[in-house]
Amino acid sequence: MTKLKILTLNQPGITDFSAARNKLMQVVKTDWILFLDSDETLPLEINPDHLDKHYNYSFKRQDWFLGKKLRFGETSRLTFVRLVQPHTGKWQGKVHERFISALAVKALNQPLLHRRRLTISQFLDRLNYYSSLRVEESSHFSIFELLFYPWGKFVKNYFFHLGFLDGIPGLAMAFLMSLHSLAVRVKQYENT
């Protein structure tokens, strides 16, 4: 019988999310690991006996913000590799980590539900924390990126990815993702 272990990173103060995931992955003795963030759930159980060992698996994430499901914008397009076989790869990146493996990735049909139950103040605290971790990964400052990336991110999310169709939550998400991009670049400048 194939075994599956669900792991959730929910301890505060993680400064390297890949290192934390890789450490957990080394001690688990199962065929499959499903990694979830503390604000994520899967609506259906996964039967590990139906999984193909030639793949690791990804999920399309269904994002909720300010009590509303976001159907548009950047977050409606995100997919994440989260169902992996131990010792087939490793996590990379201090924050917004990715699973790197030689195995192909297959998408599962069920969504990964991401329900943020945060106030705007809490969201801004996380944005500040994650942007600082991002700068630890790359402190290279570019005036071009500072001037154009934050605005471009807003325009892309709100207009091209139709975030405006999600109403106030779509506007807030597009603005906050743009603010994150700005915070990273200003912090990179601060470190020069």
PDB file of C-alpha atoms in Angstrom, residues 9-119:
ATOM      1  CA  LEU A   9       4.632  24.587   7.768  1.00  0.00           C
ATOM      2  CA  ASN A  10       2.889  26.582  10.457  1.00  0.00           C
ATOM      3  CA  GLN A  11       5.612  27.603  12.872  1.00  0.00           C
ATOM      4  CA  PRO A  12       6.216  31.377  13.009  1.00  0.00           C
ATOM      5  CA  GLY A  13       9.461  33.060  12.048  1.00  0.00           C
ATOM      6  CA  ILE A  14      10.610  30.810   9.212  1.00  0.00           C
ATOM      7  CA  THR A  15      13.427  32.618   7.415  1.00  0.00           C
ATOM      8  CA  ASP A  16      14.030  30.034   4.674  1.00  0.00           C
ATOM      9  CA  PHE A  17      10.935  28.147   3.556  1.00  0.00           C
ATOM     10  CA  SER A  18      12.866  25.837   1.218  1.00  0.00           C
ATOM     11  CA  ALA A  19      15.269  24.803   3.954  1.00  0.00           C
ATOM     12  CA  ALA A  20      12.310  24.079   6.260  1.00  0.00           C
ATOM     13  CA  ARG A  21      10.551  21.975   3.605  1.00  0.00           C
ATOM     14  CA  ASN A  22      13.761  20.141   2.652  1.00  0.00           C
ATOM     15  CA  LYS A  23      14.431  19.330   6.314  1.00  0.00           C
ATOM     16  CA  LEU A  24      10.947  17.875   6.730  1.00  0.00           C
ATOM     17  CA  MET A  25      11.281  15.930   3.494  1.00  0.00           C
ATOM     18  CA  GLN A  26      14.475  14.235   4.726  1.00  0.00           C
ATOM     19  CA  VAL A  27      12.831  12.701   7.798  1.00  0.00           C
ATOM     20  CA  VAL A  28       9.557  11.505   6.262  1.00  0.00           C
ATOM     21  CA  LYS A  29       9.422   7.808   5.424  1.00  0.00           C
ATOM     22  CA  THR A  30       6.495   7.715   2.987  1.00  0.00           C
ATOM     23  CA  ASP A  31       6.108   7.303  -0.757  1.00  0.00           C
ATOM     24  CA  TRP A  32       4.477  10.719  -1.211  1.00  0.00           C
ATOM     25  CA  ILE A  33       4.443  14.046   0.616  1.00  0.00           C
ATOM     26  CA  LEU A  34       1.733  16.651   0.222  1.00  0.00           C
ATOM     27  CA  PHE A  35       2.994  20.095   1.292  1.00  0.00           C
ATOM     28  CA  LEU A  36       0.355  22.597   2.371  1.00  0.00           C
ATOM     29  CA  ASP A  37       0.694  26.098   3.762  1.00  0.00           C
ATOM     30  CA  SER A  38      -1.181  26.781   6.990  1.00  0.00           C
ATOM     31  CA  ASP A  39      -3.928  28.650   5.095  1.00  0.00           C
ATOM     32  CA  GLU A  40      -4.389  25.992   2.392  1.00  0.00           C
ATOM     33  CA  THR A  41      -6.667  22.952   2.179  1.00  0.00           C
ATOM     34  CA  LEU A  42      -7.667  20.338  -0.368  1.00  0.00           C
ATOM     35  CA  PRO A  43     -11.407  19.729  -0.767  1.00  0.00           C
ATOM     36  CA  LEU A  44     -10.941  16.026  -1.612  1.00  0.00           C
ATOM     37  CA  GLU A  45      -8.668  13.283  -0.344  1.00  0.00           C
ATOM     38  CA  ILE A  46      -5.921  11.955  -2.576  1.00  0.00           C
ATOM     39  CA  ASN A  47      -5.598   8.217  -3.042  1.00  0.00           C
ATOM     40  CA  PRO A  48      -1.836   7.644  -3.288  1.00  0.00           C
ATOM     41  CA  ASP A  49      -2.409   4.256  -4.955  1.00  0.00           C
ATOM     42  CA  HIS A  50      -3.674   6.143  -8.030  1.00  0.00           C
ATOM     43  CA  LEU A  51      -0.558   8.289  -8.404  1.00  0.00           C
ATOM     44  CA  ASP A  52       2.054   7.629 -11.085  1.00  0.00           C
ATOM     45  CA  LYS A  53       5.654   7.366  -9.816  1.00  0.00           C
ATOM     46  CA  HIS A  54       6.886   8.959 -13.051  1.00  0.00           C
ATOM     47  CA  TYR A  55       5.523  12.343 -11.957  1.00  0.00           C
ATOM     48  CA  ASN A  56       5.324  14.836  -9.161  1.00  0.00           C
ATOM     49  CA  TYR A  57       2.009  16.703  -9.069  1.00  0.00           C
ATOM     50  CA  SER A  58       0.832  20.281  -9.147  1.00  0.00           C
ATOM     51  CA  PHE A  59      -2.412  21.997  -8.168  1.00  0.00           C
ATOM     52  CA  LYS A  60      -4.057  25.140  -9.442  1.00  0.00           C
ATOM     53  CA  ARG A  61      -4.598  27.356  -6.430  1.00  0.00           C
ATOM     54  CA  GLN A  62      -7.992  28.898  -5.785  1.00  0.00           C
ATOM     55  CA  ASP A  63      -7.320  32.141  -3.940  1.00  0.00           C
ATOM     56  CA  TRP A  64      -9.654  33.878  -1.494  1.00  0.00           C
ATOM     57  CA  PHE A  65      -9.046  37.429  -0.324  1.00  0.00           C
ATOM     58  CA  LEU A  66     -11.202  39.794   1.746  1.00  0.00           C
ATOM     59  CA  GLY A  67     -13.820  37.050   1.934  1.00  0.00           C
ATOM     60  CA  LYS A  68     -14.164  36.654  -1.847  1.00  0.00           C
ATOM     61  CA  LYS A  69     -12.916  34.026  -4.266  1.00  0.00           C
ATOM     62  CA  LEU A  70     -10.590  35.696  -6.760  1.00  0.00           C
ATOM     63  CA  ARG A  71     -11.462  34.541 -10.265  1.00  0.00           C
ATOM     64  CA  PHE A  72      -9.052  36.859 -12.088  1.00  0.00           C
ATOM     65  CA  GLY A  73      -5.696  38.574 -11.630  1.00  0.00           C
ATOM     66  CA  GLU A  74      -2.304  37.011 -11.065  1.00  0.00           C
ATOM     67  CA  THR A  75      -3.381  34.728  -8.255  1.00  0.00           C
ATOM     68  CA  SER A  76      -6.068  33.024 -10.366  1.00  0.00           C
ATOM     69  CA  ARG A  77      -3.363  31.691 -12.668  1.00  0.00           C
ATOM     70  CA  LEU A  78      -0.978  30.226 -10.110  1.00  0.00           C
ATOM     71  CA  THR A  79      -0.147  26.534  -9.975  1.00  0.00           C
ATOM     72  CA  PHE A  80       2.112  24.924  -7.412  1.00  0.00           C
ATOM     73  CA  VAL A  81       3.974  21.630  -7.248  1.00  0.00           C
ATOM     74  CA  ARG A  82       2.996  20.327  -3.828  1.00  0.00           C
ATOM     75  CA  LEU A  83       2.567  16.543  -4.112  1.00  0.00           C
ATOM     76  CA  VAL A  84       6.062  15.101  -4.407  1.00  0.00           C
ATOM     77  CA  GLN A  85       8.028  11.935  -3.936  1.00  0.00           C
ATOM     78  CA  PRO A  86      10.791  12.282  -1.362  1.00  0.00           C
ATOM     79  CA  HIS A  87      14.322  12.251  -2.748  1.00  0.00           C
ATOM     80  CA  THR A  88      13.204  13.177  -6.293  1.00  0.00           C
ATOM     81  CA  GLY A  89      14.146  16.824  -5.970  1.00  0.00           C
ATOM     82  CA  LYS A  90      14.483  19.713  -3.578  1.00  0.00           C
ATOM     83  CA  TRP A  91      12.888  23.017  -2.696  1.00  0.00           C
ATOM     84  CA  GLN A  92      14.650  26.226  -3.744  1.00  0.00           C
ATOM     85  CA  GLY A  93      14.094  29.855  -2.742  1.00  0.00           C
ATOM     86  CA  LYS A  94      13.836  31.435   0.704  1.00  0.00           C
ATOM     87  CA  VAL A  95      10.268  32.554   0.017  1.00  0.00           C
ATOM     88  CA  HIS A  96       7.841  31.685  -2.802  1.00  0.00           C
ATOM     89  CA  GLU A  97       9.792  28.431  -2.980  1.00  0.00           C
ATOM     90  CA  ARG A  98       9.695  26.022  -5.929  1.00  0.00           C
ATOM     91  CA  PHE A  99      10.210  22.256  -6.093  1.00  0.00           C
ATOM     92  CA  ILE A 100      12.989  21.425  -8.571  1.00  0.00           C
ATOM     93  CA  SER A 101      13.081  17.865  -9.847  1.00  0.00           C
ATOM     94  CA  ALA A 102      14.100  15.850 -12.910  1.00  0.00           C
ATOM     95  CA  LEU A 103      10.639  14.253 -12.863  1.00  0.00           C
ATOM     96  CA  ALA A 104       7.913  15.679 -15.044  1.00  0.00           C
ATOM     97  CA  VAL A 105       5.011  17.453 -13.350  1.00  0.00           C
ATOM     98  CA  LYS A 106       1.415  16.464 -13.891  1.00  0.00           C
ATOM     99  CA  ALA A 107      -1.475  18.723 -12.923  1.00  0.00           C
ATOM    100  CA  LEU A 108      -4.253  17.348 -10.738  1.00  0.00           C
ATOM    101  CA  ASN A 109      -7.788  18.570 -11.392  1.00  0.00           C
ATOM    102  CA  GLN A 110      -8.744  19.393  -7.834  1.00  0.00           C
ATOM    103  CA  PRO A 111      -7.964  22.910  -6.602  1.00  0.00           C
ATOM    104  CA  LEU A 112      -5.769  23.881  -3.713  1.00  0.00           C
ATOM    105  CA  LEU A 113      -7.944  26.220  -1.628  1.00  0.00           C
ATOM    106  CA  HIS A 114      -6.032  29.232  -0.322  1.00  0.00           C
ATOM    107  CA  ARG A 115      -8.226  31.106   2.126  1.00  0.00           C
ATOM    108  CA  ARG A 116      -6.433  34.068   3.607  1.00  0.00           C
ATOM    109  CA  ARG A 117      -8.100  35.033   6.851  1.00  0.00           C
ATOM    110  CA  LEU A 118      -5.966  38.103   7.348  1.00  0.00           C
ATOM    111  CA  THR A 119      -6.750  41.710   8.015  1.00  0.00           C
TER     112      THR A 119
END
